[in-house]
Amino acid sequence: SAVISQKPSRDICQRGTSLTIQCQVDSQVTMMFWYRQQPGQSLTLIATANQGSEATYESGFVIDKFPISRPNLTFSTLTVSNMSPEDSSIYLCSVEDGPDRLYGYTFGSGTRLTVV
Amino acid sequence: GQQLNQSPQSMFIQEGEDVSMNCTSSSIFNTWLWYKQEPGEGPVLLIALYKAGELTSNGRLTAQFGITRKDSFLNISASIPSDVGIYFCAAGGTSYGKLTFGQGTILTVHP
């Protein structure tokens, strides 16, 4: 199955600043997904990133707050902009794995963000 | 929006016991997935189900895709201490990659 590297693994940031999270996959994938996991909660999809097109955002998430880049088929970034303590969460990227999603969806190990 | 109701929220069991957890929804899904998450890690896929009625095993784990396509269960047999973690069900519809997650079941196994 695909191997995903996510950086940074954790960070503590000042409110009002921005953090860019990187997601690198060891194989070419069409679609990459960004999720948020708030403390003690489940995962919520933020957006879907396809190479060569604008990311598609889920309800409640906007591009100004969570800009996404997808420059090629193995890499994507998510920026958390103008952060507030409410943005403290684990952010995870995910990819479809295998032909016809044979291996489901694989997740990176996540970026644990704390905003102070 | 679509929601998954996962139960139980938590379980405290003795090593060697069997475990059962399930997810239900009012919506129909095409894919059901079960993940395990350990502290500091992302979710790791345990079992993926793609057909209604499908029953799949992975070692001591067994999961089924409900015939109505609105539910799924996961069983763990003969639990061991390393089974400790949070188990999430996830379901997908026609939109690729748009997974809806359950709230998770926290499993604690006492040696």
Tab-separated table of C-alpha atoms in Angstrom:
chain	number	residue	atom	x	y	z
A	1	SER	CA	0.000	0.000	0.000
A	2	ALA	CA	0.976	3.646	-0.375
A	3	VAL	CA	3.345	5.244	2.110
A	4	ILE	CA	2.571	8.814	3.138
A	5	SER	CA	5.029	11.184	4.799
A	6	GLN	CA	3.572	14.180	6.537
A	7	LYS	CA	5.533	17.147	7.863
A	8	PRO	CA	5.723	18.556	10.434
A	9	SER	CA	4.554	15.854	12.799
A	10	ARG	CA	3.657	18.467	15.381
A	11	ASP	CA	3.955	22.185	15.946
A	12	ILE	CA	3.030	24.842	18.445
A	13	CYS	CA	2.095	28.115	16.784
A	14	GLN	CA	1.146	31.602	17.846
A	15	ARG	CA	-2.337	32.795	17.068
A	16	GLY	CA	-2.579	34.911	13.958
A	17	THR	CA	0.208	33.054	12.179
A	18	SER	CA	-0.034	30.438	9.433
A	19	LEU	CA	1.332	26.905	9.150
A	20	THR	CA	1.854	24.909	5.983
A	21	ILE	CA	1.619	21.135	6.245
A	22	GLN	CA	3.242	18.943	3.620
A	23	CYS	CA	2.080	15.549	2.411
A	24	GLN	CA	4.337	13.386	0.240
A	25	VAL	CA	3.230	10.046	-1.242
A	26	ASP	CA	5.568	7.360	-2.549
A	27	SER	CA	3.425	6.759	-5.628
A	28	GLN	CA	1.399	8.836	-8.038
A	29	VAL	CA	-2.189	9.331	-6.940
A	30	THR	CA	-5.015	11.184	-8.598
A	31	MET	CA	-6.793	12.411	-5.514
A	32	MET	CA	-5.474	13.522	-2.160
A	33	PHE	CA	-7.660	14.374	0.776
A	34	TRP	CA	-7.189	16.550	3.848
A	35	TYR	CA	-8.943	15.770	7.116
A	36	ARG	CA	-9.158	17.465	10.483
A	37	GLN	CA	-9.442	15.609	13.774
A	38	GLN	CA	-10.292	17.879	16.658
A	39	PRO	CA	-9.231	16.786	20.156
A	40	GLY	CA	-11.053	13.631	21.173
A	41	GLN	CA	-13.159	13.717	18.043
A	42	SER	CA	-13.543	11.838	14.803
A	43	LEU	CA	-12.193	12.825	11.403
A	44	THR	CA	-13.848	15.414	9.192
A	45	LEU	CA	-12.993	15.924	5.541
A	46	ILE	CA	-11.717	19.420	4.796
A	47	ALA	CA	-11.149	19.218	1.063
A	48	THR	CA	-10.231	17.075	-1.905
A	49	ALA	CA	-7.159	18.031	-3.929
A	50	ASN	CA	-6.748	16.972	-7.537
A	51	GLN	CA	-3.605	17.769	-9.474
A	52	GLY	CA	-4.127	20.598	-11.914
A	53	SER	CA	-7.383	21.895	-10.529
A	54	GLU	CA	-8.741	23.860	-7.616
A	55	ALA	CA	-9.362	21.935	-4.436
A	56	THR	CA	-12.967	21.113	-3.567
A	57	TYR	CA	-13.915	22.180	-0.059
A	58	GLU	CA	-16.520	20.644	2.217
A	59	SER	CA	-19.197	22.627	3.917
A	60	GLY	CA	-17.754	24.723	6.711
A	61	PHE	CA	-14.275	24.969	5.217
A	62	VAL	CA	-13.108	27.795	2.935
A	63	ILE	CA	-10.114	28.344	0.724
A	64	ASP	CA	-9.051	31.555	2.458
A	65	LYS	CA	-8.654	29.701	5.730
A	66	PHE	CA	-7.286	26.415	4.344
A	67	PRO	CA	-5.523	27.057	1.036
A	68	ILE	CA	-4.325	23.872	-0.636
A	69	SER	CA	-1.726	23.291	-3.300
A	70	ARG	CA	-1.351	20.186	-5.458
A	71	PRO	CA	1.610	20.792	-7.771
A	72	ASN	CA	2.074	17.170	-8.865
A	73	LEU	CA	0.723	13.658	-8.411
A	74	THR	CA	2.780	12.850	-5.306
A	75	PHE	CA	2.624	16.025	-3.223
A	76	SER	CA	0.177	18.409	-1.603
A	77	THR	CA	0.221	21.120	1.027
A	78	LEU	CA	-2.453	22.425	3.365
A	79	THR	CA	-2.036	25.822	4.976
A	80	VAL	CA	-3.900	26.744	8.124
A	81	SER	CA	-4.129	30.523	7.944
A	82	ASN	CA	-4.567	33.186	10.604
A	83	MET	CA	-4.697	30.544	13.280
A	84	SER	CA	-6.715	30.678	16.466
A	85	PRO	CA	-6.795	28.219	19.387
A	86	GLU	CA	-9.891	26.636	17.809
A	87	ASP	CA	-7.649	25.409	14.991
A	88	SER	CA	-5.765	23.156	17.407
A	89	SER	CA	-6.295	19.729	15.870
A	90	ILE	CA	-4.616	16.874	14.116
A	91	TYR	CA	-4.510	17.417	10.370
A	92	LEU	CA	-4.217	14.322	8.195
A	93	CYS	CA	-3.782	13.713	4.522
A	94	SER	CA	-5.141	10.635	2.828
A	95	VAL	CA	-5.008	8.993	-0.591
A	96	GLU	CA	-6.920	6.350	-2.454
A	97	ASP	CA	-4.810	3.245	-2.320
A	98	GLY	CA	-4.500	0.623	-4.986
A	99	PRO	CA	-6.396	0.074	-8.228
A	100	ASP	CA	-10.100	0.722	-7.711
A	101	ARG	CA	-9.290	1.611	-4.097
A	102	LEU	CA	-8.352	-1.997	-3.439
A	103	TYR	CA	-6.556	-1.005	-0.251
A	104	GLY	CA	-9.097	1.571	0.774
A	105	TYR	CA	-7.793	4.931	1.827
A	106	THR	CA	-4.402	5.292	3.467
A	107	PHE	CA	-3.669	8.057	5.946
A	108	GLY	CA	-0.519	9.857	6.919
A	109	SER	CA	0.498	9.935	10.564
A	110	GLY	CA	-0.892	13.432	10.935
A	111	THR	CA	0.277	16.855	12.046
A	112	ARG	CA	-0.622	17.699	15.615
A	113	LEU	CA	-1.146	21.457	15.742
A	114	THR	CA	-1.457	23.450	18.941
A	115	VAL	CA	-2.279	27.142	18.680
A	116	VAL	CA	-1.484	29.304	21.686
B	1	GLY	CA	-25.500	15.648	6.386
B	2	GLN	CA	-24.620	11.997	6.484
B	3	GLN	CA	-23.813	10.619	9.912
B	4	LEU	CA	-22.584	7.333	11.251
B	5	ASN	CA	-23.666	6.152	14.674
B	6	GLN	CA	-20.896	4.044	16.132
B	7	SER	CA	-21.320	2.021	19.307
B	8	PRO	CA	-20.227	1.416	21.890
B	9	GLN	CA	-18.291	4.587	22.637
B	10	SER	CA	-15.855	2.665	24.829
B	11	MET	CA	-15.162	-0.852	25.988
B	12	PHE	CA	-13.137	-2.222	28.880
B	13	ILE	CA	-12.469	-5.922	28.470
B	14	GLN	CA	-10.208	-8.669	29.753
B	15	GLU	CA	-7.543	-10.161	27.571
B	16	GLY	CA	-8.938	-13.129	25.669
B	17	GLU	CA	-12.476	-11.806	25.407
B	18	ASP	CA	-14.202	-11.165	22.115
B	19	VAL	CA	-15.206	-7.660	21.070
B	20	SER	CA	-18.013	-6.440	18.867
B	21	MET	CA	-18.709	-2.931	17.647
B	22	ASN	CA	-20.986	-1.586	14.972
B	23	CYS	CA	-21.934	1.403	12.884
B	24	THR	CA	-25.327	2.348	11.556
B	25	SER	CA	-26.574	5.086	9.309
B	26	SER	CA	-29.815	6.325	7.809
B	27	SER	CA	-27.995	6.704	4.479
B	28	ILE	CA	-26.861	4.070	2.010
B	29	PHE	CA	-23.137	3.704	1.401
B	30	ASN	CA	-21.098	1.857	-1.222
B	31	THR	CA	-18.030	1.245	0.919
B	32	TRP	CA	-17.470	0.475	4.594
B	33	LEU	CA	-14.038	0.655	6.145
B	34	TRP	CA	-12.718	-0.047	9.621
B	35	TYR	CA	-9.654	1.767	10.961
B	36	LYS	CA	-7.621	1.620	14.139
B	37	GLN	CA	-5.880	4.679	15.504
B	38	GLU	CA	-3.194	4.659	18.155
B	39	PRO	CA	-1.886	7.725	19.993
B	40	GLY	CA	0.219	9.985	17.791
B	41	GLU	CA	-0.602	8.072	14.645
B	42	GLY	CA	-2.994	8.346	11.765
B	43	PRO	CA	-5.760	5.773	11.262
B	44	VAL	CA	-4.578	2.436	9.904
B	45	LEU	CA	-6.916	0.450	7.684
B	46	LEU	CA	-8.013	-2.877	9.134
B	47	ILE	CA	-10.677	-4.074	6.730
B	48	ALA	CA	-12.341	-2.647	3.611
B	49	LEU	CA	-15.762	-3.827	2.433
B	50	TYR	CA	-17.135	-3.087	-1.008
B	51	LYS	CA	-20.216	-5.269	-1.472
B	52	ALA	CA	-23.440	-5.477	0.475
B	53	GLY	CA	-23.467	-8.654	2.530
B	54	GLU	CA	-19.701	-9.078	2.244
B	55	LEU	CA	-18.055	-10.763	5.216
B	56	THR	CA	-14.289	-10.350	5.421
B	57	SER	CA	-11.706	-11.537	7.905
B	58	ASN	CA	-8.219	-10.285	8.658
B	59	GLY	CA	-6.630	-12.509	11.277
B	60	ARG	CA	-8.663	-12.168	14.456
B	61	LEU	CA	-10.779	-9.421	12.917
B	62	THR	CA	-14.028	-10.003	11.053
B	63	ALA	CA	-16.211	-7.324	9.514
B	64	GLN	CA	-19.420	-7.355	7.537
B	65	PHE	CA	-21.055	-4.920	5.135
B	66	GLY	CA	-24.734	-4.931	6.025
B	67	ILE	CA	-27.174	-6.159	3.412
B	68	THR	CA	-29.121	-2.900	3.590
B	69	ARG	CA	-25.859	-0.969	2.967
B	70	LYS	CA	-26.642	1.129	6.020
B	71	ASP	CA	-24.580	-0.682	8.617
B	72	SER	CA	-21.435	-2.627	9.367
B	73	PHE	CA	-19.932	-4.463	12.304
B	74	LEU	CA	-16.430	-5.355	13.404
B	75	ASN	CA	-15.606	-8.295	15.637
B	76	ILE	CA	-12.276	-8.933	17.328
B	77	SER	CA	-11.766	-12.399	18.714
B	78	ALA	CA	-9.497	-13.377	21.592
B	79	SER	CA	-8.376	-9.818	22.331
B	80	ILE	CA	-4.787	-9.081	23.308
B	81	PRO	CA	-3.269	-6.002	24.974
B	82	SER	CA	-1.995	-4.589	21.665
B	83	ASP	CA	-5.587	-4.333	20.441
B	84	VAL	CA	-5.870	-1.201	22.587
B	85	GLY	CA	-6.733	1.878	20.548
B	86	ILE	CA	-9.575	3.780	18.965
B	87	TYR	CA	-11.527	1.976	16.273
B	88	PHE	CA	-13.329	4.018	13.650
B	89	CYS	CA	-15.836	2.953	11.078
B	90	ALA	CA	-15.890	4.967	7.880
B	91	ALA	CA	-18.234	4.851	4.945
B	92	GLY	CA	-18.061	6.157	1.417
B	93	GLY	CA	-20.733	6.913	-1.132
B	94	THR	CA	-20.470	7.758	-4.779
B	95	SER	CA	-18.050	10.646	-4.209
B	96	TYR	CA	-14.594	9.138	-4.223
B	97	GLY	CA	-12.633	9.808	-1.108
B	98	LYS	CA	-15.418	11.509	0.750
B	99	LEU	CA	-15.439	9.318	3.784
B	100	THR	CA	-17.792	9.849	6.676
B	101	PHE	CA	-16.379	8.652	9.980
B	102	GLY	CA	-18.059	7.291	13.064
B	103	GLN	CA	-17.255	8.765	16.446
B	104	GLY	CA	-14.944	5.935	17.363
B	105	THR	CA	-14.865	3.130	19.932
B	106	ILE	CA	-12.159	3.357	22.569
B	107	LEU	CA	-10.965	-0.153	23.391
B	108	THR	CA	-9.086	-0.936	26.582
B	109	VAL	CA	-7.819	-4.458	27.168
B	110	HIS	CA	-6.774	-5.492	30.668
B	111	PRO	CA	-4.077	-8.170	30.823
